[in-house]
Amino acid sequence: MAEHVHQPLEEEIRSIAGYYMVLEEGVLEYRDRRILYLVQMAAIETSCCGRGGMGFIYVPGYVTALKARRNRDGLWVSDVERVEGEEDRREITRLLRARHPGFNQVNFA
Amino acid sequence: MAEGIRDKVVILGMGCTKFGERWDKSGGDLLVDALTEALEDAGIEKKDLQAAWLGVHIDEINIGKGGTYASNAMHLPFIPVTRLDNFCASGTEAFRGAAYGVASGAYDIALAIGVEKLKDTGYGGLPDSPAFGQEMVMVGPNATAPGMFAQLATAYAAKHKIPMERVKEAMTHVSWKSHQNGAKNPRAHLRKAVSKEQIAGAPMVAYPLGLFDCCGVSDGAAAAVVCTPEVFKKLKPNEPMVKVKALQIAVSSGEEAAYDRWDGASILTTRAASKRAYEEAGIKDPRKEISMMEVHDCFSITELCTMEDLWISPDGGAPDDILNGFFDLDGQIPCQPDGGLKCFGHPIGASGIRMIFEMYNQLLGRWPEDRAVKNPKFGLTHNLGGVPNNNVCSIAIFGVD
């Protein structure tokens, strides 16, 4: 079991090399379970090694308790279970890419 | 028999600009600001400087070749000014030039200064330059820095049979720790603490390196005035002396890139240079004797591997040390107490001297309690210029007497 802290939507999360933001949160029904995923975008504008931008999807895991409580910063926290199996990861990636064309990078927590 | 320069050179004063998007300042302005602070700290005037070494890497858009731009900008008094470049070790190379000038007896007081201005080039990363000569034409189109350092991570995980999730967790801690430290530093470019969730949720740049595992470019300058211990005692009697204990450089031999004995999971130059530096400084057990470090965290995996390449963590043991807080600000050997490249960015010619600036001020106990290292004795700085299989590494060790 792991915790996922929900970041505010459309708010820059900045590093020195660029930033990313969560555009939307979604739930994917998958084999009688629910997958929490985040549709995100990034701009890498000042990295030492170049620049670029991308849309990508981040998958915290299977939802066991969605937005169950708030943390000290007032952000929602969900309980999730990581997606560990390679076959599951491949299938979830395929489904998410089909649902969000153009978002090719799918990262799992 | 060569004996190195241990205790032959002392830092008389230092200066460091705020790093960042310094569109308000030219490269020359940044040099003047760093020099002015260093001279004030040293308690001397410009006319007292007898020689200067200037570190800068991307000369084509900053300073030009030679020493004239810098000498003109700072109005130095007709002294030798030597511009040099050795990739990301350029700042420490400038310091080495000034220190060797003093240690040789050629000069009593010398200046080391480094600068880079990269934010207004019209390009996000480092502009193309003939840095590697003809090799760049052959290798450059086929490789990126994050791509090559990402392979350091996969090779490290494979060699030590450590799950990538564990390596990634340690890299996340590396970045989290630097942002915690940098948030307190008024000279840092990015002063913002980030959560481990935010780091983990960032996009992948080159697996397993995410956005927060990569450093950025910046503008900045840093300067050091060095002298002999005798001169220091005359100018600052009864004040503590920050002495150079060791200065070493190691450059790739071609073995890593062209032969087949290198396993790709460590940086051989760092291992060679640090071994020589400990010997020069008289340090027998770096894990017990080094008090703090500023290392070249161009990528989080670089910092992780460097902990082993500096002989601080046992081989395969860096992730455990990192996750146990060994390198946190309140840990046994704080690493990047100023925030490192993750928060300062990397104005290449200035970075090495910026690191020395942090060690110098920590050794003198000048920083506020919330970012001070407790009772430091030896501080180490490390730069790594180039890529894992072909690079320049510098190690400097300082101590206070």
Short mmCIF file of C-alpha atoms in Angstrom, two decimals:
data_model
loop_
_atom_site.label_atom_id
_atom_site.label_comp_id
_atom_site.label_asym_id
_atom_site.label_seq_id
_atom_site.Cartn_x
_atom_site.Cartn_y
_atom_site.Cartn_z
CA MET A 1 0.00 0.00 0.00
CA ALA A 2 1.26 3.49 -0.82
CA GLU A 3 0.00 7.04 -0.56
CA HIS A 4 -0.59 9.36 -3.46
CA VAL A 5 -0.69 13.10 -2.75
CA HIS A 6 -2.89 14.94 -5.25
CA GLN A 7 -1.16 18.04 -6.62
CA PRO A 8 -3.28 21.07 -7.54
CA LEU A 9 -4.41 21.03 -11.18
CA GLU A 10 -2.75 23.32 -13.72
CA GLU A 11 -0.22 24.60 -11.24
CA GLU A 12 3.49 24.62 -12.16
CA ILE A 13 5.69 22.19 -10.28
CA ARG A 14 9.02 23.77 -11.04
CA SER A 15 12.51 22.39 -11.14
CA ILE A 16 15.56 24.34 -12.22
CA ALA A 17 15.45 22.67 -15.63
CA GLY A 18 11.76 23.27 -16.34
CA TYR A 19 8.34 22.45 -14.95
CA TYR A 20 5.40 20.11 -15.23
CA MET A 21 1.77 20.34 -14.25
CA VAL A 22 -1.16 18.03 -13.72
CA LEU A 23 -3.83 18.77 -16.34
CA GLU A 24 -6.44 16.29 -15.19
CA GLU A 25 -6.91 13.24 -13.03
CA GLY A 26 -8.67 10.17 -14.35
CA VAL A 27 -9.76 6.70 -13.35
CA LEU A 28 -9.43 3.72 -15.69
CA GLU A 29 -11.52 0.60 -15.11
CA TYR A 30 -9.15 -2.33 -15.51
CA ARG A 31 -9.91 -5.98 -14.73
CA ASP A 32 -12.45 -5.20 -12.01
CA ARG A 33 -10.14 -2.66 -10.42
CA ARG A 34 -9.74 1.06 -10.76
CA ILE A 35 -6.47 2.67 -11.87
CA LEU A 36 -5.76 6.26 -10.84
CA TYR A 37 -3.84 8.14 -13.52
CA LEU A 38 -2.78 11.74 -14.12
CA VAL A 39 -2.62 13.48 -17.48
CA GLN A 40 0.31 15.88 -17.31
CA MET A 41 2.45 18.14 -19.44
CA ALA A 42 6.02 19.32 -19.05
CA ALA A 43 8.21 22.04 -20.45
CA ILE A 44 11.93 21.45 -20.16
CA GLU A 45 13.17 24.88 -21.03
CA THR A 46 16.43 25.51 -19.19
CA SER A 47 18.06 22.15 -18.78
CA CYS A 48 21.79 21.86 -19.22
CA CYS A 49 21.22 19.40 -22.02
CA GLY A 50 18.60 21.10 -24.16
CA ARG A 51 14.91 21.89 -24.23
CA GLY A 52 11.64 20.29 -25.15
CA GLY A 53 8.07 19.72 -24.12
CA MET A 54 5.81 16.74 -23.76
CA GLY A 55 2.52 15.38 -22.60
CA PHE A 56 2.79 12.35 -20.38
CA ILE A 57 0.74 10.18 -18.07
CA TYR A 58 1.65 9.19 -14.54
CA VAL A 59 0.05 6.18 -12.90
CA PRO A 60 0.17 6.12 -9.08
CA GLY A 61 -1.56 2.71 -8.99
CA TYR A 62 -4.76 0.83 -8.18
CA VAL A 63 -7.11 2.93 -6.06
CA THR A 64 -7.97 1.49 -2.68
CA ALA A 65 -9.25 4.73 -1.11
CA LEU A 66 -9.74 7.79 -3.31
CA LYS A 67 -9.10 11.16 -1.62
CA ALA A 68 -9.41 9.55 1.79
CA ARG A 69 -7.91 12.42 3.79
CA ARG A 70 -5.93 15.64 3.57
CA ASN A 71 -2.27 16.04 4.51
CA ARG A 72 -0.63 18.87 6.48
CA ASP A 73 -0.53 21.06 3.37
CA GLY A 74 -4.25 20.57 2.81
CA LEU A 75 -3.72 18.34 -0.23
CA TRP A 76 -5.90 15.28 -0.83
CA VAL A 77 -4.25 11.93 -0.18
CA SER A 78 -5.37 8.64 -1.74
CA ASP A 79 -4.34 5.12 -0.85
CA VAL A 80 -3.06 3.21 -3.84
CA GLU A 81 -1.43 -0.06 -4.66
CA ARG A 82 1.44 0.10 -7.13
CA VAL A 83 1.11 -1.64 -10.48
CA GLU A 84 3.99 -4.09 -10.33
CA GLY A 85 3.38 -6.65 -13.09
CA GLU A 86 5.05 -6.01 -16.43
CA GLU A 87 2.13 -7.46 -18.37
CA ASP A 88 -0.34 -5.26 -16.49
CA ARG A 89 1.85 -2.22 -17.10
CA ARG A 90 1.98 -2.92 -20.83
CA GLU A 91 -1.80 -3.37 -21.08
CA ILE A 92 -2.57 -0.28 -18.99
CA THR A 93 -0.13 1.73 -21.10
CA ARG A 94 -1.93 0.56 -24.27
CA LEU A 95 -5.34 1.49 -22.87
CA LEU A 96 -4.19 4.92 -21.67
CA ARG A 97 -2.50 5.72 -24.97
CA ALA A 98 -5.71 4.82 -26.77
CA ARG A 99 -7.73 7.03 -24.46
CA HIS A 100 -5.25 9.94 -24.73
CA PRO A 101 -3.74 9.97 -28.23
CA GLY A 102 -0.43 11.79 -28.36
CA PHE A 103 0.49 11.01 -24.78
CA ASN A 104 3.09 8.36 -25.43
CA GLN A 105 5.09 8.45 -22.22
CA VAL A 106 3.32 6.50 -19.46
CA ASN A 107 5.21 6.28 -16.16
CA PHE A 108 4.29 4.07 -13.22
CA ALA A 109 5.00 4.91 -9.61
CA MET B 1 59.86 14.18 -4.77
CA ALA B 2 56.64 16.07 -5.43
CA GLU B 3 54.71 16.78 -2.27
CA GLY B 4 51.65 18.68 -3.51
CA ILE B 5 50.51 22.03 -2.14
CA ARG B 6 49.00 21.05 1.21
CA ASP B 7 48.97 24.02 3.62
CA LYS B 8 50.96 26.21 1.21
CA VAL B 9 47.98 28.28 0.05
CA VAL B 10 45.26 30.05 2.05
CA ILE B 11 41.99 31.62 0.96
CA LEU B 12 42.13 35.32 1.83
CA GLY B 13 38.67 36.23 0.62
CA MET B 14 35.80 35.07 -1.58
CA GLY B 15 32.79 36.41 -3.43
CA CYS B 16 29.83 34.86 -5.21
CA THR B 17 26.97 36.51 -7.06
CA LYS B 18 23.39 35.41 -6.84
CA PHE B 19 22.88 32.80 -9.55
CA GLY B 20 19.83 32.97 -11.78
CA GLU B 21 18.35 34.62 -14.83
CA ARG B 22 20.62 37.64 -14.59
CA TRP B 23 19.32 39.58 -17.56
CA ASP B 24 20.15 42.69 -15.58
CA LYS B 25 23.88 41.97 -15.73
CA SER B 26 26.45 41.25 -18.41
CA GLY B 27 29.19 38.68 -17.95
CA GLY B 28 31.52 41.55 -17.14
CA ASP B 29 29.10 42.93 -14.52
CA LEU B 30 28.96 39.54 -12.83
CA LEU B 31 32.75 39.36 -12.78
CA VAL B 32 32.93 42.80 -11.18
CA ASP B 33 30.35 41.87 -8.52
CA ALA B 34 32.15 38.65 -7.56
CA LEU B 35 35.53 40.39 -7.53
CA THR B 36 34.26 43.31 -5.45
CA GLU B 37 32.88 41.00 -2.77
CA ALA B 38 36.06 38.90 -2.74
CA LEU B 39 38.29 41.97 -2.37
CA GLU B 40 36.15 43.33 0.47
CA ASP B 41 36.27 39.98 2.21
CA ALA B 42 40.04 39.78 1.68
CA GLY B 43 40.58 43.31 2.95
CA ILE B 44 42.79 44.26 0.01
CA GLU B 45 42.56 46.44 -3.09
CA LYS B 46 42.69 45.53 -6.75
CA LYS B 47 46.25 46.83 -7.02
CA ASP B 48 47.36 44.13 -4.57
CA LEU B 49 46.47 41.35 -7.01
CA GLN B 50 49.53 40.03 -8.83
CA ALA B 51 47.98 37.51 -11.22
CA ALA B 52 44.58 36.15 -12.20
CA TRP B 53 43.14 32.96 -13.65
CA LEU B 54 39.74 33.02 -15.31
CA GLY B 55 37.53 29.95 -15.78
CA VAL B 56 34.90 30.05 -18.54
CA HIS B 57 33.64 27.33 -20.85
CA ILE B 58 31.37 28.67 -23.59
CA ASP B 59 33.72 31.43 -24.62
CA GLU B 60 32.01 32.18 -27.91
CA ILE B 61 28.99 33.83 -26.29
CA ASN B 62 30.46 35.19 -23.10
CA ILE B 63 33.95 36.30 -22.69
CA GLY B 64 35.77 35.47 -25.87
CA LYS B 65 39.11 33.81 -25.93
CA GLY B 66 42.07 35.12 -23.98
CA GLY B 67 42.08 37.31 -20.91
CA THR B 68 41.32 40.74 -22.31
CA TYR B 69 37.53 40.82 -21.84
CA ALA B 70 37.78 39.96 -18.16
CA SER B 71 40.77 42.21 -17.52
CA ASN B 72 38.99 45.11 -19.23
CA ALA B 73 35.72 44.51 -17.39
CA MET B 74 37.39 44.33 -13.97
CA HIS B 75 40.02 46.99 -14.81
CA LEU B 76 42.78 44.77 -13.51
CA PRO B 77 46.11 46.57 -13.14
CA PHE B 78 48.13 45.17 -16.09
CA ILE B 79 48.64 41.79 -14.42
CA PRO B 80 48.75 38.40 -16.15
CA VAL B 81 45.23 37.13 -16.78
CA THR B 82 45.01 33.57 -18.05
CA ARG B 83 41.71 32.30 -19.42
CA LEU B 84 41.26 28.56 -19.26
CA ASP B 85 38.63 25.92 -19.90
CA ASN B 86 38.40 22.35 -18.73
CA PHE B 87 34.67 21.68 -19.14
CA CYS B 88 32.70 21.70 -15.87
CA ALA B 89 35.95 21.71 -13.89
CA SER B 90 36.87 25.13 -15.35
CA GLY B 91 36.20 27.04 -12.12
CA THR B 92 38.31 24.68 -10.05
CA GLU B 93 41.00 24.79 -12.75
CA ALA B 94 41.11 28.57 -12.37
CA PHE B 95 41.47 28.10 -8.63
CA ARG B 96 44.23 25.56 -9.24
CA GLY B 97 46.10 28.02 -11.45
CA ALA B 98 45.98 30.75 -8.82
CA ALA B 99 46.86 28.32 -6.01
CA TYR B 100 49.82 26.89 -7.92
CA GLY B 101 50.95 30.42 -8.77
CA VAL B 102 51.09 31.21 -5.05
CA ALA B 103 52.48 27.84 -3.98
CA SER B 104 55.30 28.11 -6.51
CA GLY B 105 56.46 31.34 -4.95
CA ALA B 106 55.82 33.30 -8.15
CA TYR B 107 53.09 35.41 -6.49
CA ASP B 108 52.03 36.39 -2.98
CA ILE B 109 48.40 37.10 -3.85
CA ALA B 110 46.44 35.80 -6.84
CA LEU B 111 42.87 35.78 -8.07
CA ALA B 112 40.76 32.88 -9.30
CA ILE B 113 37.48 33.87 -10.89
CA GLY B 114 34.88 32.03 -12.94
CA VAL B 115 31.84 33.19 -14.86
CA GLU B 116 29.27 31.96 -17.33
CA LYS B 117 26.21 33.63 -18.75
CA LEU B 118 23.89 31.16 -20.40
CA LYS B 119 20.34 32.40 -19.88
CA ASP B 120 20.14 34.89 -22.70
CA THR B 121 21.61 32.84 -25.50
CA GLY B 122 18.26 32.23 -27.15
CA TYR B 123 18.58 28.53 -26.43
CA GLY B 124 17.44 26.52 -23.43
CA GLY B 125 20.46 24.30 -22.90
CA LEU B 126 24.13 24.66 -23.60
CA PRO B 127 24.70 26.11 -27.04
CA ASP B 128 26.61 24.02 -29.49
CA SER B 129 30.30 24.56 -29.24
CA PRO B 130 33.35 22.75 -30.50
CA ALA B 131 33.93 21.53 -26.95
CA PHE B 132 35.17 18.08 -27.83
CA GLY B 133 36.77 19.06 -31.09
CA GLN B 134 36.36 16.61 -33.93
CA GLU B 135 34.91 14.01 -31.56
CA MET B 136 31.81 16.17 -31.07
CA VAL B 137 31.04 15.86 -34.76
CA MET B 138 31.19 12.08 -34.53
CA VAL B 139 29.61 11.43 -31.13
CA GLY B 140 27.40 14.45 -30.54
CA PRO B 141 24.53 13.59 -32.89
CA ASN B 142 24.25 10.10 -31.38
CA ALA B 143 24.21 10.87 -27.68
CA THR B 144 22.73 13.27 -25.15
CA ALA B 145 24.03 13.98 -21.67
CA PRO B 146 20.94 12.58 -19.88
CA GLY B 147 20.99 9.56 -22.16
CA MET B 148 24.59 8.78 -21.29
CA PHE B 149 24.17 9.41 -17.56
CA ALA B 150 20.98 7.34 -17.58
CA GLN B 151 23.14 4.41 -18.66
CA LEU B 152 25.27 5.01 -15.59
CA ALA B 153 22.13 4.31 -13.55
CA THR B 154 21.16 1.13 -15.39
CA ALA B 155 24.74 -0.17 -15.29
CA TYR B 156 24.96 0.63 -11.57
CA ALA B 157 21.72 -1.22 -10.80
CA ALA B 158 22.77 -4.21 -12.87
CA LYS B 159 26.28 -4.43 -11.42
CA HIS B 160 25.16 -4.30 -7.80
CA LYS B 161 21.91 -6.22 -8.38
CA ILE B 162 19.92 -3.41 -6.79
CA PRO B 163 16.32 -3.07 -8.05
CA MET B 164 15.87 0.06 -10.14
CA GLU B 165 13.01 1.09 -7.83
CA ARG B 166 15.55 1.30 -4.99
CA VAL B 167 18.01 3.31 -7.10
CA LYS B 168 15.18 5.61 -8.18
CA GLU B 169 14.07 6.04 -4.57
CA ALA B 170 17.62 7.05 -3.62
CA MET B 171 17.86 9.46 -6.56
CA THR B 172 14.58 11.04 -5.46
CA HIS B 173 16.07 11.55 -2.00
CA VAL B 174 19.19 13.14 -3.56
CA SER B 175 17.06 15.72 -5.36
CA TRP B 176 14.71 16.25 -2.39
CA LYS B 177 17.63 16.89 -0.05
CA SER B 178 19.27 19.45 -2.36
CA HIS B 179 16.01 21.36 -2.78
CA GLN B 180 15.51 21.38 0.99
CA ASN B 181 18.97 22.94 1.40
CA GLY B 182 18.75 25.33 -1.55
CA ALA B 183 15.43 26.76 -0.39
CA LYS B 184 17.31 28.39 2.50
CA ASN B 185 20.06 29.91 0.37
CA PRO B 186 19.56 33.50 -0.84
CA ARG B 187 22.19 33.11 -3.59
CA ALA B 188 20.54 30.06 -5.16
CA HIS B 189 18.77 30.29 -8.53
CA LEU B 190 15.81 28.08 -7.54
CA ARG B 191 14.81 28.49 -3.90
CA LYS B 192 11.98 26.04 -3.55
CA ALA B 193 11.55 22.91 -1.50
CA VAL B 194 9.78 20.13 -3.37
CA SER B 195 8.10 17.01 -2.08
CA LYS B 196 9.20 13.51 -2.94
CA GLU B 197 5.79 12.98 -4.58
CA GLN B 198 6.40 15.91 -6.91
CA ILE B 199 9.84 14.55 -7.84
CA ALA B 200 8.52 11.05 -8.41
CA GLY B 201 5.61 12.28 -10.54
CA ALA B 202 7.79 14.25 -12.95
CA PRO B 203 8.25 13.23 -16.58
CA MET B 204 11.06 10.98 -17.65
CA VAL B 205 13.82 12.71 -19.56
CA ALA B 206 15.91 9.58 -20.13
CA TYR B 207 14.91 6.52 -18.10
CA PRO B 208 15.40 6.43 -15.14
CA LEU B 209 16.27 10.15 -14.96
CA GLY B 210 13.24 12.38 -14.44
CA LEU B 211 12.95 16.15 -14.66
CA PHE B 212 14.12 16.69 -11.09
CA ASP B 213 17.16 14.48 -11.65
CA CYS B 214 18.60 16.94 -14.18
CA CYS B 215 20.30 20.24 -13.47
CA GLY B 216 19.76 23.45 -15.39
CA VAL B 217 21.83 26.28 -16.77
CA SER B 218 22.20 29.62 -15.04
CA ASP B 219 24.13 32.89 -14.93
CA GLY B 220 26.65 33.58 -12.20
CA ALA B 221 30.20 34.33 -11.15
CA ALA B 222 32.38 33.46 -8.17
CA ALA B 223 35.84 34.57 -7.11
CA ALA B 224 38.60 33.62 -4.68
CA VAL B 225 41.66 35.57 -3.57
CA VAL B 226 44.44 33.26 -2.45
CA CYS B 227 47.76 33.99 -0.78
CA THR B 228 50.55 32.43 1.22
CA PRO B 229 50.03 31.69 4.95
CA GLU B 230 52.63 34.36 5.73
CA VAL B 231 50.75 37.06 3.82
CA PHE B 232 47.49 35.98 5.45
CA LYS B 233 48.98 36.32 8.95
CA LYS B 234 50.13 39.85 8.16
CA LEU B 235 46.77 40.91 6.73
CA LYS B 236 44.44 39.02 9.08
CA PRO B 237 46.35 38.27 12.27
CA ASN B 238 44.55 35.96 14.70
CA GLU B 239 41.87 35.03 12.19
CA PRO B 240 41.22 31.38 11.26
CA MET B 241 42.85 30.26 8.02
CA VAL B 242 41.05 28.20 5.41
CA LYS B 243 43.91 26.27 3.83
CA VAL B 244 44.07 24.31 0.61
CA LYS B 245 44.76 20.72 1.65
CA ALA B 246 44.63 19.15 -1.79
CA LEU B 247 43.92 19.94 -5.44
CA GLN B 248 43.78 17.13 -7.96
CA ILE B 249 42.56 16.69 -11.50
CA ALA B 250 42.11 13.44 -13.41
CA VAL B 251 41.23 13.22 -17.09
CA SER B 252 39.90 10.19 -18.96
CA SER B 253 42.56 8.19 -20.74
CA GLY B 254 40.31 6.75 -23.43
CA GLU B 255 40.11 3.45 -21.54
CA GLU B 256 36.48 4.00 -20.57
CA ALA B 257 35.22 4.86 -24.05
CA ALA B 258 37.37 2.66 -26.21
CA TYR B 259 38.41 -0.40 -24.21
CA ASP B 260 36.16 -3.08 -22.75
CA ARG B 261 37.26 -3.33 -19.11
CA TRP B 262 35.16 -0.45 -17.77
CA ASP B 263 31.79 -1.64 -16.43
CA GLY B 264 30.03 1.71 -16.89
CA ALA B 265 28.85 1.81 -13.28
CA SER B 266 31.34 4.29 -11.82
CA ILE B 267 33.48 7.24 -12.84
CA LEU B 268 37.12 6.22 -13.00
CA THR B 269 38.49 9.76 -12.98
CA THR B 270 36.71 10.53 -9.70
CA ARG B 271 38.20 7.41 -8.14
CA ALA B 272 41.71 8.34 -9.29
CA ALA B 273 41.56 12.05 -8.41
CA SER B 274 40.02 11.51 -4.97
CA LYS B 275 42.55 8.85 -4.05
CA ARG B 276 45.38 11.25 -4.89
CA ALA B 277 43.63 14.12 -3.09
CA TYR B 278 43.24 12.16 0.15
CA GLU B 279 46.90 11.24 0.00
CA GLU B 280 47.88 14.87 -0.57
CA ALA B 281 45.66 16.03 2.30
CA GLY B 282 46.81 13.28 4.66
CA ILE B 283 43.31 11.83 4.94
CA LYS B 284 43.30 8.12 5.72
CA ASP B 285 39.58 7.37 6.08
CA PRO B 286 37.42 9.84 4.14
CA ARG B 287 34.14 8.42 5.50
CA LYS B 288 35.24 9.40 9.00
CA GLU B 289 37.35 12.48 8.27
CA ILE B 290 35.53 14.48 5.58
CA SER B 291 32.99 16.81 7.21
CA MET B 292 30.98 18.02 4.18
CA MET B 293 30.97 18.03 0.40
CA GLU B 294 29.80 19.90 -2.65
CA VAL B 295 29.74 17.47 -5.57
CA HIS B 296 28.80 17.67 -9.22
CA ASP B 297 25.14 16.65 -9.24
CA CYS B 298 24.55 17.28 -12.94
CA PHE B 299 22.20 14.29 -12.63
CA SER B 300 21.03 12.63 -9.42
CA ILE B 301 22.69 9.37 -10.44
CA THR B 302 26.01 11.20 -10.73
CA GLU B 303 25.78 12.24 -7.08
CA LEU B 304 24.79 8.71 -6.05
CA CYS B 305 27.74 7.09 -7.83
CA THR B 306 30.09 9.85 -6.69
CA MET B 307 29.51 8.85 -3.06
CA GLU B 308 31.17 5.54 -3.88
CA ASP B 309 33.73 6.95 -6.31
CA LEU B 310 34.91 9.29 -3.52
CA TRP B 311 35.40 6.20 -1.32
CA ILE B 312 32.81 7.50 1.16
CA SER B 313 30.16 4.80 0.66
CA PRO B 314 31.11 1.17 0.09
CA ASP B 315 30.53 -0.16 -3.43
CA GLY B 316 26.81 -0.82 -3.77
CA GLY B 317 26.15 1.00 -0.50
CA ALA B 318 25.34 4.54 -1.67
CA PRO B 319 21.55 4.01 -1.90
CA ASP B 320 21.46 2.83 1.73
CA ASP B 321 23.59 5.76 2.91
CA ILE B 322 21.47 8.24 0.96
CA LEU B 323 18.16 6.87 2.20
CA ASN B 324 19.47 6.69 5.78
CA GLY B 325 20.14 10.45 5.68
CA PHE B 326 23.92 10.11 5.84
CA PHE B 327 24.31 13.01 3.36
CA ASP B 328 21.44 15.18 4.64
CA LEU B 329 22.24 18.54 6.22
CA ASP B 330 21.97 16.98 9.68
CA GLY B 331 23.65 13.75 8.59
CA GLN B 332 27.22 12.58 9.11
CA ILE B 333 28.60 14.12 5.89
CA PRO B 334 26.24 16.79 4.54
CA CYS B 335 26.39 16.87 0.76
CA GLN B 336 25.29 19.96 -1.17
CA PRO B 337 24.61 22.11 1.90
CA ASP B 338 24.11 25.08 -0.45
CA GLY B 339 21.61 23.27 -2.71
CA GLY B 340 24.05 22.09 -5.39
CA LEU B 341 23.56 22.31 -9.12
CA LYS B 342 19.89 21.41 -8.63
CA CYS B 343 19.30 24.81 -7.02
CA PHE B 344 22.20 26.92 -8.29
CA GLY B 345 22.11 25.74 -11.88
CA HIS B 346 25.34 25.41 -13.75
CA PRO B 347 27.09 28.48 -15.09
CA ILE B 348 29.99 26.26 -16.00
CA GLY B 349 33.01 28.47 -15.34
CA ALA B 350 31.64 29.62 -11.99
CA SER B 351 30.37 26.36 -10.47
CA GLY B 352 33.65 25.04 -9.08
CA ILE B 353 34.44 28.29 -7.27
CA ARG B 354 30.82 28.54 -6.07
CA MET B 355 31.34 25.17 -4.39
CA ILE B 356 34.59 26.36 -2.78
CA PHE B 357 32.74 29.50 -1.62
CA GLU B 358 30.31 27.27 0.28
CA MET B 359 33.06 25.20 1.91
CA TYR B 360 35.01 28.36 2.83
CA ASN B 361 32.06 30.01 4.55
CA GLN B 362 30.99 26.81 6.28
CA LEU B 363 34.53 26.30 7.61
CA LEU B 364 34.52 29.85 8.97
CA GLY B 365 31.11 29.33 10.58
CA ARG B 366 29.55 32.25 8.76
CA TRP B 367 26.18 30.79 7.79
CA PRO B 368 23.01 30.98 9.86
CA GLU B 369 22.29 28.02 12.08
CA ASP B 370 19.54 26.58 9.88
CA ARG B 371 21.99 25.84 7.07
CA ALA B 372 25.26 25.50 8.96
CA VAL B 373 27.26 22.27 9.05
CA LYS B 374 28.22 21.47 12.63
CA ASN B 375 31.94 21.79 13.46
CA PRO B 376 33.37 21.08 10.03
CA LYS B 377 37.04 20.17 9.74
CA PHE B 378 37.52 19.17 6.10
CA GLY B 379 35.36 20.26 3.16
CA LEU B 380 35.59 18.60 -0.26
CA THR B 381 34.51 19.87 -3.67
CA HIS B 382 34.12 17.77 -6.81
CA ASN B 383 33.46 18.66 -10.44
CA LEU B 384 32.85 16.34 -13.33
CA GLY B 385 33.03 17.72 -16.85
CA GLY B 386 32.01 15.64 -19.82
CA VAL B 387 30.17 12.32 -19.88
CA PRO B 388 30.65 9.11 -17.89
CA ASN B 389 33.00 7.54 -20.41
CA ASN B 390 35.06 10.62 -21.20
CA ASN B 391 35.50 13.39 -18.67
CA VAL B 392 37.54 15.68 -16.47
CA CYS B 393 37.27 15.39 -12.70
CA SER B 394 38.56 17.87 -10.14
CA ILE B 395 38.79 17.34 -6.40
CA ALA B 396 39.68 20.04 -3.90
CA ILE B 397 39.94 19.66 -0.14
CA PHE B 398 40.00 22.52 2.35
CA GLY B 399 40.59 22.64 6.08
CA VAL B 400 40.55 25.32 8.74
CA ASP B 401 43.42 26.01 11.15
#
